[in-house]
């Protein structure tokens, strides 16, 4: 069975993992541990725990437990003291408080969710993502970076403060992988944080694994403003020292009303300029848009992006490479 | 195997269930659903859920899951938004939000805690305990009654507002029970609330089951001030229409420093006057004091009682009756 490792966190990894788990692959997720926004940010600040949000999403994505458990872990309290907190985040935080080590936290959550595949935090140490823009501005904290939409200059460098030791399980997993799937996900707040942990980039660079990159559908204001496909690839190359072997790019149509929604948020579709940019890897194009999700996201005030990758369509393209 | 049913909630039921589950009895707990204080009170007010606290205690008491799960369910958050909330309470509340019915809540929590025995909420409907004192004062809400320590007159009547339908599983369980264990636990805030739900008292009265009453160690200010053993029995008789067949009363020594602690709280040891009061049931006396718990309770600012029944000593006396 092919060993496939997904790198990232949040909704992007969720999309890939939730469908790939239904197929005959040995699946693992190496998860960013740098989130500092929302419920996760409050829990890490108030309780001194590691950020649970990205872990929770990956654990649920890999869950083969009855639907009830997945609903429970994704349930968000709407009122009172617990308002805005997600049950899964609370569960992982409480587990961290009563467990002797974080491996037990992951093992216990994996057990109750009956995960088909491994969830591997990239580090067990606390750190914050920082970025420095070309303007000279430095922003600390993934949550703050995520909300810094008004910034117009590019990110010059990203770094962790403090630096942290890698989880050796992550290094071992990369070493034995046949494929590494990067994204979908916000480049600087879901993917690069993983690559910043010592040994991860080095290990990916020298790995025998083929790298598949799920190119973003849209740019992200304050993070990848005006990026074309080649910009995403070049930034990955900068942090890994190697370009992806495969890029999956959307060619499905996006309605003008959605384009307008993004334009109101200073974001636009990512232009695929890889062929003209003489990209040497394989470019796979297909319609990967999740059209059933759009309406739900439009009605959710918390949503910062409306378009999502479709799990089944995306996995179909991935499996053509992997199989 | 003898069918033994424990009536009450909170720490009292915990004591009995946690040790009896290690023995060869068919065990169930019929649990009060009227708590309105502390974490439980806030959750029911803010989220509109049924009070989870007593259920959680009984579920954990019956748990045969690894120690970690019991620690997790009893874990109380110390900081931030979740301060004072108990993880088990949050778990049950979130489950109620995602489950179609409350049986599924109980079944799911019982599954994850691997309970040895059934936990049966006395009702699935929302209600509040109210008491009227001889002074004429009426207090609504178990939490408020619990804190009404300054009241010096007796409780004239207790009632539920609104009245609620009984959980038929509780009625069926009483009907098939060989023994019904009442207490230990605060008479008016842990035991009588169960008896106030329609059909419960009637069913207990006509049941073939022998009733065993674990007599309280201490009076409770504002609730059973100056009560002697016969007062507890008479109040039970008033609500059930039948006196216990067995009463387990402590005869173990209590140190003068503990007596002083209680005197500072206007509480004192319950005098066993049953023989002189010509009680017709069997009186079983023994040392049931949990001496290892006292120091821990004294250091816990949240504790409203220092003395507790010892699980092993109490169960030993119970098993002499049951076996």
CSV table of N, CA and C in Angstrom, one decimal, chain A residues 231-282:
chain,number,residue,atom,x,y,z
A,231,UNK,N,4.1,31.8,-8.5
A,231,UNK,CA,4.5,32.4,-7.2
A,231,UNK,C,4.4,31.4,-6.0
A,232,UNK,N,3.3,30.7,-6.1
A,232,UNK,CA,3.1,29.7,-5.0
A,232,UNK,C,4.2,28.6,-5.1
A,233,UNK,N,4.5,28.2,-6.3
A,233,UNK,CA,5.6,27.2,-6.5
A,233,UNK,C,6.9,27.7,-6.1
A,234,UNK,N,7.2,29.0,-6.4
A,234,UNK,CA,8.5,29.5,-6.1
A,234,UNK,C,8.7,29.7,-4.6
A,235,UNK,N,7.6,30.1,-3.9
A,235,UNK,CA,7.7,30.2,-2.4
A,235,UNK,C,7.9,28.8,-1.8
A,236,UNK,N,7.2,27.8,-2.3
A,236,UNK,CA,7.4,26.4,-1.8
A,236,UNK,C,8.9,26.0,-2.0
A,237,UNK,N,9.4,26.3,-3.2
A,237,UNK,CA,10.7,26.0,-3.5
A,237,UNK,C,11.7,26.7,-2.6
A,238,UNK,N,11.4,27.9,-2.2
A,238,UNK,CA,12.3,28.7,-1.3
A,238,UNK,C,12.4,28.0,0.1
A,239,UNK,N,11.2,27.4,0.5
A,239,UNK,CA,11.3,26.8,1.9
A,239,UNK,C,11.7,25.4,1.9
A,240,UNK,N,11.4,24.7,0.8
A,240,UNK,CA,11.8,23.2,0.7
A,240,UNK,C,13.1,23.0,0.0
A,241,UNK,N,13.4,23.9,-1.0
A,241,UNK,CA,14.6,23.7,-1.9
A,241,UNK,C,14.3,22.6,-3.0
A,242,UNK,N,13.0,22.5,-3.3
A,242,UNK,CA,12.6,21.5,-4.3
A,242,UNK,C,11.2,21.9,-4.8
A,243,UNK,N,11.0,21.8,-6.1
A,243,UNK,CA,9.6,22.1,-6.6
A,243,UNK,C,8.8,20.8,-6.6
A,244,UNK,N,7.4,21.0,-6.6
A,244,UNK,CA,6.6,19.8,-6.6
A,244,UNK,C,6.8,19.0,-7.9
A,245,UNK,N,6.5,17.7,-7.8
A,245,UNK,CA,6.6,16.9,-9.0
A,245,UNK,C,5.3,17.0,-9.8
A,246,UNK,N,4.2,17.2,-9.1
A,246,UNK,CA,2.9,17.3,-9.7
A,246,UNK,C,2.2,18.5,-9.1
A,247,UNK,N,1.5,19.2,-10.0
A,247,UNK,CA,0.6,20.3,-9.5
A,247,UNK,C,-0.8,20.0,-10.0
A,248,UNK,N,-1.8,20.0,-9.1
A,248,UNK,CA,-3.2,19.9,-9.5
A,248,UNK,C,-3.8,21.3,-9.5
A,249,UNK,N,-4.3,21.7,-10.7
A,249,UNK,CA,-4.8,23.0,-10.8
A,249,UNK,C,-6.3,22.9,-11.3
A,250,UNK,N,-7.1,23.8,-10.8
A,250,UNK,CA,-8.5,23.8,-11.2
A,250,UNK,C,-8.7,24.4,-12.6
A,251,UNK,N,-9.5,23.8,-13.4
A,251,UNK,CA,-10.0,24.4,-14.6
A,251,UNK,C,-11.5,24.5,-14.7
A,252,UNK,N,-12.1,24.2,-13.6
A,252,UNK,CA,-13.6,24.3,-13.5
A,252,UNK,C,-14.0,25.7,-13.5
A,253,UNK,N,-15.2,26.0,-14.0
A,253,UNK,CA,-15.7,27.4,-14.0
A,253,UNK,C,-16.1,27.8,-12.6
A,254,UNK,N,-15.9,29.1,-12.4
A,254,UNK,CA,-16.3,29.8,-11.2
A,254,UNK,C,-17.3,30.9,-11.6
A,255,UNK,N,-18.5,30.9,-11.0
A,255,UNK,CA,-19.5,31.9,-11.4
A,255,UNK,C,-19.0,33.3,-11.1
A,256,UNK,N,-19.6,34.2,-11.9
A,256,UNK,CA,-19.1,35.6,-11.7
A,256,UNK,C,-19.6,36.2,-10.4
A,257,UNK,N,-20.7,35.6,-9.8
A,257,UNK,CA,-21.1,36.2,-8.5
A,257,UNK,C,-20.0,35.8,-7.4
A,258,UNK,N,-19.4,34.6,-7.6
A,258,UNK,CA,-18.4,34.2,-6.6
A,258,UNK,C,-17.1,35.0,-6.8
A,259,UNK,N,-16.8,35.2,-8.1
A,259,UNK,CA,-15.6,36.1,-8.4
A,259,UNK,C,-15.9,37.5,-7.8
A,260,UNK,N,-17.1,38.0,-7.9
A,260,UNK,CA,-17.4,39.3,-7.3
A,260,UNK,C,-17.2,39.3,-5.8
A,261,UNK,N,-17.7,38.2,-5.1
A,261,UNK,CA,-17.6,38.1,-3.7
A,261,UNK,C,-16.1,38.2,-3.3
A,262,UNK,N,-15.2,37.5,-4.0
A,262,UNK,CA,-13.8,37.5,-3.7
A,262,UNK,C,-13.2,38.9,-4.0
A,263,UNK,N,-13.7,39.5,-5.1
A,263,UNK,CA,-13.1,40.9,-5.4
A,263,UNK,C,-13.4,41.9,-4.3
A,264,UNK,N,-14.6,41.7,-3.7
A,264,UNK,CA,-15.0,42.5,-2.6
A,264,UNK,C,-14.0,42.3,-1.4
A,265,UNK,N,-13.4,41.2,-1.4
A,265,UNK,CA,-12.4,40.9,-0.3
A,265,UNK,C,-11.0,41.0,-0.9
A,266,UNK,N,-10.8,41.7,-2.0
A,266,UNK,CA,-9.5,41.9,-2.6
A,266,UNK,C,-8.8,40.6,-2.9
A,267,UNK,N,-9.5,39.6,-3.4
A,267,UNK,CA,-8.9,38.3,-3.7
A,267,UNK,C,-9.4,37.9,-5.1
A,268,UNK,N,-8.7,37.1,-5.8
A,268,UNK,CA,-9.1,36.7,-7.2
A,268,UNK,C,-8.6,35.3,-7.5
A,269,UNK,N,-9.0,34.7,-8.6
A,269,UNK,CA,-8.6,33.4,-9.0
A,269,UNK,C,-7.1,33.4,-9.3
A,270,UNK,N,-6.5,32.2,-8.9
A,270,UNK,CA,-5.1,32.1,-9.2
A,270,UNK,C,-4.9,31.7,-10.7
A,271,UNK,N,-4.2,32.5,-11.4
A,271,UNK,CA,-3.9,32.3,-12.8
A,271,UNK,C,-2.8,31.2,-12.9
A,272,UNK,N,-3.2,30.2,-13.7
A,272,UNK,CA,-2.2,29.1,-13.9
A,272,UNK,C,-1.2,29.5,-15.0
A,273,UNK,N,-0.1,30.0,-14.7
A,273,UNK,CA,0.9,30.4,-15.7
A,273,UNK,C,2.1,29.4,-15.7
A,274,UNK,N,1.8,28.2,-15.2
A,274,UNK,CA,3.0,27.3,-15.0
A,274,UNK,C,3.6,26.9,-16.4
A,275,UNK,N,2.8,26.6,-17.4
A,275,UNK,CA,3.3,26.2,-18.7
A,275,UNK,C,4.2,27.3,-19.3
A,276,UNK,N,3.7,28.5,-19.2
A,276,UNK,CA,4.5,29.6,-19.8
A,276,UNK,C,5.7,29.9,-18.9
A,277,UNK,N,5.7,29.4,-17.6
A,277,UNK,CA,6.8,29.7,-16.7
A,277,UNK,C,7.8,28.5,-16.8
A,278,UNK,N,7.6,27.7,-17.7
A,278,UNK,CA,8.4,26.5,-17.9
A,278,UNK,C,8.6,25.6,-16.7
A,279,UNK,N,7.5,25.4,-16.0
A,279,UNK,CA,7.5,24.5,-14.8
A,279,UNK,C,7.8,23.1,-15.3
A,280,UNK,N,8.7,22.4,-14.7
A,280,UNK,CA,9.2,21.1,-15.2
A,280,UNK,C,8.4,19.9,-14.7
A,281,UNK,N,7.5,20.1,-13.7
A,281,UNK,CA,6.7,19.0,-13.2
A,281,UNK,C,5.5,18.7,-14.0
A,282,UNK,N,4.7,17.8,-13.6
A,282,UNK,CA,3.5,17.4,-14.3
A,282,UNK,C,2.3,18.3,-13.8
